[in-house]
CSV table of C-alpha atoms in Angstrom, one decimal:
chain,number,residue,atom,x,y,z
J,281,MET,CA,28.6,-2.4,5.9
J,282,SER,CA,28.9,-2.5,9.7
J,283,ILE,CA,27.8,-5.3,12.0
J,284,HIS,CA,24.9,-3.1,13.2
J,285,ASP,CA,23.8,-2.4,9.6
J,286,GLU,CA,23.8,-6.2,8.9
J,287,ARG,CA,21.9,-6.9,12.1
J,288,ASP,CA,19.3,-4.2,11.2
J,289,GLU,CA,19.0,-5.6,7.7
J,290,GLU,CA,18.5,-9.1,9.0
J,291,MET,CA,15.7,-7.9,11.4
J,292,GLU,CA,14.0,-6.1,8.5
J,293,ARG,CA,14.1,-9.3,6.4
J,294,GLU,CA,12.4,-11.2,9.2
J,295,ARG,CA,9.7,-8.7,10.0
J,296,PRO,CA,6.3,-9.9,8.7
J,297,LEU,CA,3.5,-7.6,7.4
J,298,LEU,CA,0.7,-6.7,9.7
J,299,CYS,CA,-1.3,-9.5,8.2
J,300,GLY,CA,1.4,-12.0,9.1
J,301,ARG,CA,2.7,-12.7,5.5
J,302,SER,CA,6.5,-12.8,5.0
J,303,ALA,CA,7.9,-9.6,3.4
J,304,ASP,CA,10.7,-11.7,1.8
J,305,GLU,CA,8.2,-14.0,0.1
J,306,LEU,CA,6.5,-11.0,-1.4
J,307,LEU,CA,9.9,-9.6,-2.6
J,308,ASP,CA,10.7,-13.0,-4.1
J,309,GLN,CA,7.3,-12.9,-5.9
J,310,VAL,CA,8.0,-9.5,-7.4
J,311,ALA,CA,11.6,-10.3,-8.3
J,312,ALA,CA,10.3,-13.4,-10.2
J,313,GLY,CA,8.0,-11.2,-12.2
J,314,ARG,CA,4.8,-12.5,-10.5
J,315,GLY,CA,3.9,-9.4,-8.5
J,316,HIS,CA,0.6,-9.1,-10.4
J,317,VAL,CA,-0.4,-12.7,-9.7
J,318,ARG,CA,-2.3,-12.6,-6.4
J,319,ASP,CA,-3.2,-15.6,-4.3
J,320,GLU,CA,-6.6,-15.7,-2.5
J,321,HIS,CA,-5.2,-13.9,0.6
J,322,GLN,CA,-3.4,-11.2,-1.4
J,323,GLN,CA,-6.6,-10.4,-3.4
J,324,GLY,CA,-8.3,-9.3,-0.3
J,325,CYS,CA,-5.4,-8.0,1.8
J,326,VAL,CA,-4.5,-4.3,1.6
J,327,HIS,CA,-1.2,-4.9,3.4
J,328,CYS,CA,0.0,-7.4,0.8
J,329,GLN,CA,-1.4,-5.2,-2.0
J,330,ALA,CA,0.5,-2.1,-0.7
J,331,ALA,CA,3.7,-4.1,-0.3
J,332,LEU,CA,3.5,-5.7,-3.7
J,333,GLY,CA,2.8,-2.3,-5.3
J,334,GLU,CA,5.8,-0.7,-3.5
J,335,TYR,CA,8.1,-3.6,-4.2
J,336,GLY,CA,7.1,-3.5,-7.9
J,337,ARG,CA,7.9,0.2,-8.0
J,338,LEU,CA,11.2,-0.2,-6.3
J,339,TRP,CA,12.2,-3.3,-8.3
J,340,ALA,CA,11.5,-1.6,-11.6
J,341,PRO,CA,15.1,-0.3,-12.1
J,342,MET,CA,16.4,-3.8,-11.6
J,343,ALA,CA,13.9,-5.2,-14.2
J,344,ASP,CA,15.0,-2.4,-16.6
J,345,LEU,CA,18.6,-3.2,-16.1
J,346,ALA,CA,17.9,-6.9,-16.7
J,347,ALA,CA,16.1,-6.1,-19.9
J,348,GLU,CA,19.0,-4.0,-21.2
J,349,GLU,CA,21.5,-6.8,-20.5
J,350,VAL,CA,24.0,-4.3,-19.1
J,351,VAL,CA,26.3,-4.7,-16.1
J,352,ALA,CA,24.8,-2.8,-13.1
J,353,PRO,CA,27.1,-0.2,-11.5
J,354,GLU,CA,29.0,-1.6,-8.5
J,355,GLY,CA,26.8,-1.7,-5.4
J,356,ARG,CA,23.6,-0.8,-7.3
J,357,PHE,CA,22.0,-4.2,-6.7
J,358,ASP,CA,22.8,-4.1,-2.9
J,359,GLN,CA,21.5,-0.5,-2.8
J,360,VAL,CA,18.2,-1.5,-4.4
J,361,LEU,CA,17.9,-4.5,-2.0
J,362,ARG,CA,18.4,-2.3,1.0
J,363,ARG,CA,15.7,0.0,-0.2
J,364,LEU,CA,13.3,-2.9,-0.8
J,365,ARG,CA,13.9,-4.3,2.6
J,366,GLY,CA,13.6,-0.9,4.3
J,367,ALA,CA,10.3,-0.3,2.6
J,368,LEU,CA,8.5,-2.4,5.2
J,369,SER,CA,10.6,-1.4,8.2
J,370,GLU,CA,7.5,0.3,9.7
J,371,PRO,CA,4.5,-1.7,8.6
J,372,ASP,CA,1.8,0.7,9.9
J,373,TYR,CA,3.5,3.8,8.5
J,374,ALA,CA,4.3,5.0,5.0
J,375,VAL,CA,7.8,6.5,4.7
J,376,LEU,CA,8.7,9.2,2.2
J,377,PRO,CA,12.3,10.3,2.0
J,378,GLY,CA,13.0,14.0,1.4
J,379,PRO,CA,16.1,16.2,1.1
J,380,ASP,CA,16.0,17.1,4.8
J,381,GLY,CA,14.8,13.8,6.3
J,382,LEU,CA,11.9,11.3,6.3
J,383,THR,CA,8.2,11.9,6.5
J,384,ARG,CA,6.2,9.1,8.2
J,385,ILE,CA,2.5,8.9,7.5
J,386,ALA,CA,0.3,6.6,9.6
J,387,ALA,CA,-2.1,4.2,7.8
J,388,ARG,CA,-5.0,5.9,9.7
J,389,VAL,CA,-4.2,9.2,7.9
J,390,VAL,CA,-4.9,7.4,4.6
J,391,VAL,CA,-8.1,5.9,6.1
J,392,VAL,CA,-9.4,9.4,7.1
J,393,THR,CA,-8.4,10.9,3.7
J,394,ALA,CA,-10.1,8.0,1.8
J,395,ARG,CA,-13.2,8.1,3.9
J,396,ARG,CA,-13.7,11.9,3.5
J,397,SER,CA,-12.8,11.8,-0.2
J,398,ALA,CA,-15.3,9.0,-0.8
J,399,GLN,CA,-18.1,10.9,1.1
J,400,SER,CA,-17.6,13.9,-1.2
J,401,VAL,CA,-18.5,11.9,-4.3
J,402,PRO,CA,-22.2,12.5,-5.3
J,403,GLY,CA,-24.1,9.3,-5.0
J,404,VAL,CA,-22.2,8.0,-1.9
J,405,ARG,CA,-24.5,8.0,1.1
J,406,VAL,CA,-22.0,6.8,3.7
J,407,ALA,CA,-18.4,5.6,3.9
J,408,LEU,CA,-17.2,5.3,7.5
J,409,SER,CA,-13.9,4.0,8.8
J,410,ARG,CA,-12.4,1.4,11.1
J,411,THR,CA,-9.3,2.4,13.1
J,412,LEU,CA,-6.3,0.1,13.3
J,413,SER,CA,-7.3,-0.8,16.8
J,414,GLY,CA,-10.5,-2.4,15.4
J,415,ASP,CA,-13.0,0.2,16.8
J,416,ASP,CA,-15.9,0.3,14.4
J,417,GLU,CA,-18.1,3.2,13.4
J,418,PRO,CA,-21.4,2.0,12.2
J,419,GLY,CA,-22.2,1.9,8.5
J,420,GLY,CA,-19.1,0.7,6.7
J,421,ASP,CA,-15.4,0.5,6.6
J,422,VAL,CA,-12.3,2.0,5.0
J,423,VAL,CA,-9.1,0.0,5.6
J,424,ALA,CA,-5.6,0.9,4.3
J,425,GLY,CA,-2.3,-0.8,4.0
J,426,VAL,CA,0.9,1.2,3.6
J,427,ALA,CA,4.4,0.3,2.5
J,428,GLY,CA,7.1,2.8,1.6
J,429,ALA,CA,5.5,5.4,-0.6
J,430,SER,CA,2.6,3.1,-1.6
J,431,THR,CA,-0.8,2.4,-0.2
J,432,ALA,CA,-3.7,0.0,-0.9
J,433,VAL,CA,-7.2,0.9,0.2
J,434,GLU,CA,-10.5,-0.9,0.5
J,435,ILE,CA,-13.7,1.2,1.0
J,436,THR,CA,-17.0,-0.2,1.9
J,437,LEU,CA,-19.9,2.2,1.4
J,438,ALA,CA,-23.6,2.7,0.9
J,439,ALA,CA,-24.9,4.4,-2.3
J,440,ASP,CA,-28.0,6.3,-3.2
J,441,TYR,CA,-30.7,4.1,-4.8
J,442,GLY,CA,-30.8,4.4,-8.5
J,443,GLU,CA,-27.1,5.2,-9.0
J,444,ASP,CA,-25.1,3.5,-11.7
J,445,LEU,CA,-22.9,1.5,-9.3
J,446,ASN,CA,-20.0,0.7,-11.6
J,447,ALA,CA,-19.8,4.4,-12.6
J,448,LEU,CA,-20.0,5.4,-9.0
J,449,ALA,CA,-17.2,3.1,-8.0
J,450,ASP,CA,-15.0,4.5,-10.8
J,451,ARG,CA,-15.7,8.1,-9.6
J,452,VAL,CA,-14.9,7.0,-6.0
J,453,ARG,CA,-11.6,5.4,-7.1
J,454,ALA,CA,-10.5,8.4,-9.1
J,455,THR,CA,-11.4,10.9,-6.4
J,456,VAL,CA,-9.9,9.0,-3.5
J,457,ALA,CA,-6.6,8.2,-5.4
J,458,ASP,CA,-6.2,11.8,-6.4
J,459,ARG,CA,-6.9,13.1,-3.0
J,460,ILE,CA,-4.5,10.7,-1.3
J,461,ARG,CA,-1.8,11.7,-3.7
J,462,GLU,CA,-2.5,15.4,-3.1
J,463,ILE,CA,-2.6,15.2,0.7
J,464,THR,CA,0.0,12.5,1.5
J,465,GLY,CA,2.2,12.1,-1.6
J,466,LEU,CA,1.5,8.4,-1.6
J,467,SER,CA,0.8,6.3,-4.7
J,468,THR,CA,-2.4,4.2,-4.5
J,469,THR,CA,-1.5,0.9,-6.0
J,470,GLU,CA,-4.9,-0.7,-5.5
J,471,LEU,CA,-8.3,0.8,-4.5
J,472,THR,CA,-11.2,-1.6,-4.0
J,473,VAL,CA,-14.7,-0.3,-3.7
J,474,VAL,CA,-17.3,-2.5,-2.0
J,475,ILE,CA,-20.9,-1.3,-2.3
J,476,ASP,CA,-22.6,-2.9,0.6
J,477,ASP,CA,-26.0,-1.3,0.5
J,478,VAL,CA,-28.2,1.2,-1.3
J,479,LEU,CA,-30.3,3.7,0.5
J,480,GLN,CA,-33.4,5.6,-0.6
């Protein structure tokens, strides 16, 4: 590894998430087998949720190796750590590797996809979005966090009066997750639906 690679790796380790949380602390949490245990901040933060989901996915081969009690091939551990640290190198973009290069997808693309998908579900009256700059459209919010090939989304919406709200939320989750996967290739690790109002 060159001096430049080591310096880049050190910078990636020090870079916090957009919410200010340490990426290294989240990696330690996943490596310790506590990725599913969320503190109060993580329960409501799409950035932490996306990072924990991505780290969990990327750490899975290491967990499998540990369970098998075999010796990892030389360099495998370092390779996995580099991928984990690189997953958050661009905190407002998802990064999908391909055979011919990388595809970078902005979190705002996930926001638009989630909003339009939610609005297509019968019984949803309105689901509007907030851009990363904080400019609000009236009526509700969709926010998304991205990390590597994972995303976490929170949708606030208004429903038609008389709808079974639990069933509606399930339909919104399924529709939005499927559409995000179809359009972006990202895996939705968490999808929170907040029903803020009902309209007649």
